Amino acid sequence: MSLAFLKRWPDILSLLRSRKATLKKFFYAHGVRRPEHVARRLALLDETRPIHKDWTLIELNQLKASMLIETIELLNRQIGDMDERIAKAFASHQKRSLFKELPGAGPAMAPRLLCAISLAPDPSASGLQKYLGLAPVIEKSGNRKWTHRRWSAPKFQHQTMVEWAGLTVQHCRWARVYYQQAKQAGKGRYTILRALAFKWLRIIARCIETSTPYNEETYIAQLIERKSPLAAELQQTRTLSKPS
């Protein structure tokens, strides 16, 4: 809608000359139909004043805006084409079921996860954690010991895992409990998400090893059985979620 708006009204003076009925028709055609939203936008127009009326500057900026709009539209078409190709490649991949069932892994994130994991030279949990920069590096020299993040990890794959870990907090019960407990302990958001991604890699590695899709209820049952620090709260939420 923004691109169409700038094409129709490339400068503020042409916009101010337009009738409100024309603007309403434009908004309706682009899915903005709630009266309060349209009224708020029209009210902004009533308060708008041009900074200047130097037509040389206006025409130069109109040209620049037109070039930018065409560039963005071309990129949008190319991104759409790429998304279609990714969706087809993912749909035909033999391991797609292991990734599309992961919590928070939708049409965009599931292919990203599959690529991030598949590019790792070592598919074991430890190998994935090290390759993706989620396993800490411990350096020793004499009596000194230093723990730090892995500097040479592939940035996009690392980012993919941390972003997805954040999504699992919204879609996975044990991940949400883990996040809340870590936050109460005073840890920062990205420290928690990196640690959560570290845990998820062990689960994914096991799913790949056994060719078994992730099942949240099965995993939560294991956490409770092993008396995980998350167990008490998970047991409580499980009891509350059962129908009476």
Tab-separated table of C-alpha atoms in Angstrom:
chain	number	residue	atom	x	y	z
A	1	MET	CA	0.000	0.000	0.000
A	2	SER	CA	2.849	2.401	0.789
A	3	LEU	CA	4.372	1.913	-2.658
A	4	ALA	CA	1.008	2.404	-4.359
A	5	PHE	CA	0.409	5.530	-2.268
A	6	LEU	CA	3.734	7.086	-3.288
A	7	LYS	CA	3.093	6.251	-6.934
A	8	ARG	CA	-0.300	7.939	-6.797
A	9	TRP	CA	0.852	10.963	-4.759
A	10	PRO	CA	4.633	11.442	-5.220
A	11	ASP	CA	4.675	14.814	-3.446
A	12	ILE	CA	2.749	16.511	-0.660
A	13	LEU	CA	1.231	19.193	-2.891
A	14	SER	CA	-0.496	16.672	-5.158
A	15	LEU	CA	-1.776	14.904	-2.037
A	16	LEU	CA	-3.206	18.116	-0.578
A	17	ARG	CA	-5.053	18.801	-3.832
A	18	SER	CA	-6.852	15.436	-3.673
A	19	ARG	CA	-10.377	15.057	-2.357
A	20	LYS	CA	-10.946	13.080	0.823
A	21	ALA	CA	-13.370	10.839	-1.044
A	22	THR	CA	-10.525	9.859	-3.379
A	23	LEU	CA	-8.290	9.026	-0.432
A	24	LYS	CA	-11.042	6.990	1.241
A	25	LYS	CA	-11.523	5.018	-1.954
A	26	PHE	CA	-7.778	4.345	-2.109
A	27	PHE	CA	-7.657	3.099	1.496
A	28	TYR	CA	-10.701	0.860	1.007
A	29	ALA	CA	-9.136	-0.643	-2.120
A	30	HIS	CA	-6.011	-1.531	-0.105
A	31	GLY	CA	-7.766	-3.160	2.836
A	32	VAL	CA	-7.954	-0.200	5.248
A	33	ARG	CA	-11.696	-0.030	5.897
A	34	ARG	CA	-12.190	0.539	9.601
A	35	PRO	CA	-13.693	4.046	9.931
A	36	GLU	CA	-11.448	5.053	12.861
A	37	HIS	CA	-8.277	4.110	10.941
A	38	VAL	CA	-9.349	6.031	7.842
A	39	ALA	CA	-10.404	9.039	9.931
A	40	ARG	CA	-7.046	9.091	11.725
A	41	ARG	CA	-5.175	9.142	8.407
A	42	LEU	CA	-7.366	11.862	6.983
A	43	ALA	CA	-6.854	13.913	10.161
A	44	LEU	CA	-3.101	13.756	9.582
A	45	LEU	CA	-3.687	15.220	6.125
A	46	ASP	CA	-5.562	18.183	7.638
A	47	GLU	CA	-2.490	18.988	9.763
A	48	THR	CA	0.039	18.567	6.940
A	49	ARG	CA	1.786	21.589	5.458
A	50	PRO	CA	4.461	21.646	2.709
A	51	ILE	CA	7.952	22.608	3.864
A	52	HIS	CA	8.599	24.534	0.646
A	53	LYS	CA	7.366	24.980	-2.941
A	54	ASP	CA	10.689	24.769	-4.744
A	55	TRP	CA	9.617	22.737	-7.800
A	56	THR	CA	13.187	21.947	-8.806
A	57	LEU	CA	13.776	20.127	-5.517
A	58	ILE	CA	10.325	18.541	-5.648
A	59	GLU	CA	10.854	17.123	-9.144
A	60	LEU	CA	14.315	15.798	-8.255
A	61	ASN	CA	12.940	14.009	-5.200
A	62	GLN	CA	9.972	12.682	-7.185
A	63	LEU	CA	12.455	11.108	-9.597
A	64	LYS	CA	14.456	9.627	-6.743
A	65	ALA	CA	11.297	8.238	-5.117
A	66	SER	CA	10.184	6.709	-8.422
A	67	MET	CA	13.543	4.948	-8.820
A	68	LEU	CA	13.393	3.603	-5.267
A	69	ILE	CA	9.822	2.353	-5.726
A	70	GLU	CA	10.756	0.438	-8.888
A	71	THR	CA	13.779	-1.074	-7.112
A	72	ILE	CA	11.685	-2.196	-4.136
A	73	GLU	CA	8.994	-3.682	-6.398
A	74	LEU	CA	11.645	-5.635	-8.312
A	75	LEU	CA	13.144	-6.922	-5.058
A	76	ASN	CA	9.686	-7.902	-3.799
A	77	ARG	CA	9.077	-9.973	-6.940
A	78	GLN	CA	12.494	-11.615	-6.642
A	79	ILE	CA	11.944	-12.377	-2.945
A	80	GLY	CA	8.553	-13.869	-3.771
A	81	ASP	CA	10.110	-16.073	-6.440
A	82	MET	CA	12.831	-17.178	-4.016
A	83	ASP	CA	10.239	-17.988	-1.341
A	84	GLU	CA	8.388	-20.220	-3.813
A	85	ARG	CA	11.593	-22.059	-4.747
A	86	ILE	CA	12.495	-22.543	-1.074
A	87	ALA	CA	9.010	-23.891	-0.310
A	88	LYS	CA	9.230	-26.416	-3.164
A	89	ALA	CA	12.729	-27.544	-2.179
A	90	PHE	CA	11.683	-27.924	1.468
A	91	ALA	CA	8.520	-29.859	0.546
A	92	SER	CA	10.595	-32.427	-1.343
A	93	HIS	CA	13.351	-32.772	1.288
A	94	GLN	CA	13.513	-36.166	3.000
A	95	LYS	CA	13.980	-34.627	6.481
A	96	ARG	CA	11.250	-31.987	6.224
A	97	SER	CA	8.981	-33.764	8.760
A	98	LEU	CA	11.667	-33.453	11.442
A	99	PHE	CA	11.738	-29.671	11.114
A	100	LYS	CA	8.187	-28.634	10.248
A	101	GLU	CA	6.903	-30.186	13.504
A	102	LEU	CA	9.242	-28.105	15.691
A	103	PRO	CA	7.395	-25.443	17.743
A	104	GLY	CA	7.542	-22.002	16.167
A	105	ALA	CA	9.022	-23.358	12.929
A	106	GLY	CA	6.683	-22.051	10.239
A	107	PRO	CA	7.128	-21.760	6.446
A	108	ALA	CA	10.051	-19.343	6.832
A	109	MET	CA	11.862	-20.720	9.881
A	110	ALA	CA	11.627	-24.478	9.201
A	111	PRO	CA	13.702	-24.311	5.950
A	112	ARG	CA	16.201	-22.010	7.684
A	113	LEU	CA	16.632	-24.524	10.492
A	114	LEU	CA	17.032	-27.407	8.085
A	115	CYS	CA	19.795	-25.545	6.199
A	116	ALA	CA	21.555	-24.414	9.374
A	117	ILE	CA	21.653	-27.970	10.723
A	118	SER	CA	22.461	-29.663	7.404
A	119	LEU	CA	25.504	-27.453	6.775
A	120	ALA	CA	27.194	-28.596	9.985
A	121	PRO	CA	30.083	-31.018	9.316
A	122	ASP	CA	29.295	-33.014	12.484
A	123	PRO	CA	25.588	-33.878	13.042
A	124	SER	CA	26.083	-34.878	16.682
A	125	ALA	CA	24.719	-32.632	19.438
A	126	SER	CA	28.202	-31.542	20.473
A	127	GLY	CA	29.236	-30.964	16.852
A	128	LEU	CA	26.161	-28.824	16.152
A	129	GLN	CA	26.614	-26.794	19.320
A	130	LYS	CA	30.231	-26.029	18.483
A	131	TYR	CA	29.668	-25.345	14.779
A	132	LEU	CA	26.789	-22.943	15.435
A	133	GLY	CA	28.693	-21.074	18.141
A	134	LEU	CA	26.415	-22.077	21.017
A	135	ALA	CA	28.906	-24.221	22.937
A	136	PRO	CA	31.219	-22.106	25.130
A	137	VAL	CA	34.959	-22.207	24.497
A	138	ILE	CA	37.165	-22.740	27.575
A	139	GLU	CA	40.757	-21.580	27.327
A	140	LYS	CA	43.399	-22.343	29.955
A	141	SER	CA	46.824	-20.820	30.453
A	142	GLY	CA	48.664	-21.611	33.670
A	143	ASN	CA	46.337	-20.788	36.543
A	144	ARG	CA	44.013	-18.735	34.360
A	145	LYS	CA	40.798	-20.027	32.765
A	146	TRP	CA	38.686	-18.014	30.340
A	147	THR	CA	35.259	-18.938	28.979
A	148	HIS	CA	33.895	-17.114	25.936
A	149	ARG	CA	31.649	-17.468	22.906
A	150	ARG	CA	32.992	-19.072	19.760
A	151	TRP	CA	34.141	-16.239	17.482
A	152	SER	CA	34.327	-18.134	14.158
A	153	ALA	CA	30.763	-19.497	14.091
A	154	PRO	CA	28.713	-18.846	10.909
A	155	LYS	CA	26.708	-15.746	11.781
A	156	PHE	CA	23.484	-16.434	9.866
A	157	GLN	CA	23.167	-20.008	11.136
A	158	HIS	CA	23.880	-18.822	14.685
A	159	GLN	CA	21.292	-16.062	14.288
A	160	THR	CA	18.767	-18.592	12.954
A	161	MET	CA	19.074	-20.774	16.044
A	162	VAL	CA	18.827	-17.862	18.487
A	163	GLU	CA	15.830	-16.332	16.662
A	164	TRP	CA	14.049	-19.675	16.597
A	165	ALA	CA	14.771	-20.241	20.299
A	166	GLY	CA	12.917	-16.976	20.916
A	167	LEU	CA	9.929	-18.264	18.934
A	168	THR	CA	9.823	-21.487	20.954
A	169	VAL	CA	9.297	-19.433	24.110
A	170	GLN	CA	5.923	-18.453	22.610
A	171	HIS	CA	4.977	-21.902	21.276
A	172	CYS	CA	6.548	-24.432	23.680
A	173	ARG	CA	5.630	-24.919	27.355
A	174	TRP	CA	8.971	-26.118	28.696
A	175	ALA	CA	10.878	-23.444	26.743
A	176	ARG	CA	8.593	-20.762	28.209
A	177	VAL	CA	9.151	-22.074	31.747
A	178	TYR	CA	12.917	-22.238	31.155
A	179	TYR	CA	12.941	-18.635	29.905
A	180	GLN	CA	10.896	-17.358	32.852
A	181	GLN	CA	13.073	-19.120	35.422
A	182	ALA	CA	16.294	-17.838	33.828
A	183	LYS	CA	14.880	-14.310	33.674
A	184	GLN	CA	13.955	-14.456	37.360
A	185	ALA	CA	17.554	-15.522	38.050
A	186	GLY	CA	18.706	-12.218	36.531
A	187	LYS	CA	19.997	-13.435	33.176
A	188	GLY	CA	19.715	-11.261	30.041
A	189	ARG	CA	17.417	-12.113	27.146
A	190	TYR	CA	20.060	-13.133	24.604
A	191	THR	CA	22.055	-15.087	27.173
A	192	ILE	CA	18.885	-17.080	27.879
A	193	LEU	CA	18.074	-17.599	24.197
A	194	ARG	CA	21.592	-18.834	23.418
A	195	ALA	CA	21.361	-21.297	26.299
A	196	LEU	CA	17.913	-22.374	25.120
A	197	ALA	CA	19.189	-22.882	21.569
A	198	PHE	CA	22.012	-24.990	23.063
A	199	LYS	CA	19.381	-27.267	24.632
A	200	TRP	CA	17.292	-27.418	21.455
A	201	LEU	CA	20.287	-28.639	19.443
A	202	ARG	CA	20.527	-31.716	21.653
A	203	ILE	CA	16.856	-32.437	20.972
A	204	ILE	CA	17.187	-31.888	17.215
A	205	ALA	CA	20.308	-34.072	17.030
A	206	ARG	CA	18.399	-36.866	18.775
A	207	CYS	CA	15.423	-36.476	16.437
A	208	ILE	CA	17.738	-36.726	13.411
A	209	GLU	CA	19.589	-39.708	14.874
A	210	THR	CA	16.355	-41.655	15.489
A	211	SER	CA	14.398	-40.193	12.514
A	212	THR	CA	11.644	-39.284	14.972
A	213	PRO	CA	9.763	-35.958	14.859
A	214	TYR	CA	9.777	-33.896	18.054
A	215	ASN	CA	6.864	-34.533	20.423
A	216	GLU	CA	6.442	-31.982	23.179
A	217	GLU	CA	4.357	-34.116	25.538
A	218	THR	CA	6.907	-36.938	25.351
A	219	TYR	CA	9.765	-34.554	26.108
A	220	ILE	CA	7.932	-32.894	29.011
A	221	ALA	CA	7.186	-36.350	30.468
A	222	GLN	CA	10.911	-37.103	30.350
A	223	LEU	CA	11.758	-33.806	32.086
A	224	ILE	CA	9.291	-34.606	34.867
A	225	GLU	CA	10.552	-38.179	35.208
A	226	ARG	CA	14.175	-36.996	35.469
A	227	LYS	CA	13.194	-34.341	38.047
A	228	SER	CA	14.452	-31.463	35.927
A	229	PRO	CA	14.492	-27.985	37.541
A	230	LEU	CA	11.568	-27.285	35.209
A	231	ALA	CA	9.614	-30.337	36.391
A	232	ALA	CA	7.619	-28.846	39.269
A	233	GLU	CA	6.225	-25.953	37.237
A	234	LEU	CA	5.608	-28.152	34.190
A	235	GLN	CA	3.744	-30.655	36.351
A	236	GLN	CA	1.597	-27.854	37.693
A	237	THR	CA	0.761	-26.468	34.242
A	238	ARG	CA	0.032	-29.982	32.970
A	239	THR	CA	-2.421	-30.550	35.843
A	240	LEU	CA	-4.138	-27.219	35.202
A	241	SER	CA	-4.461	-27.944	31.482
A	242	LYS	CA	-6.205	-31.296	32.028
A	243	PRO	CA	-9.996	-31.181	31.532
A	244	SER	CA	-11.995	-31.541	34.741
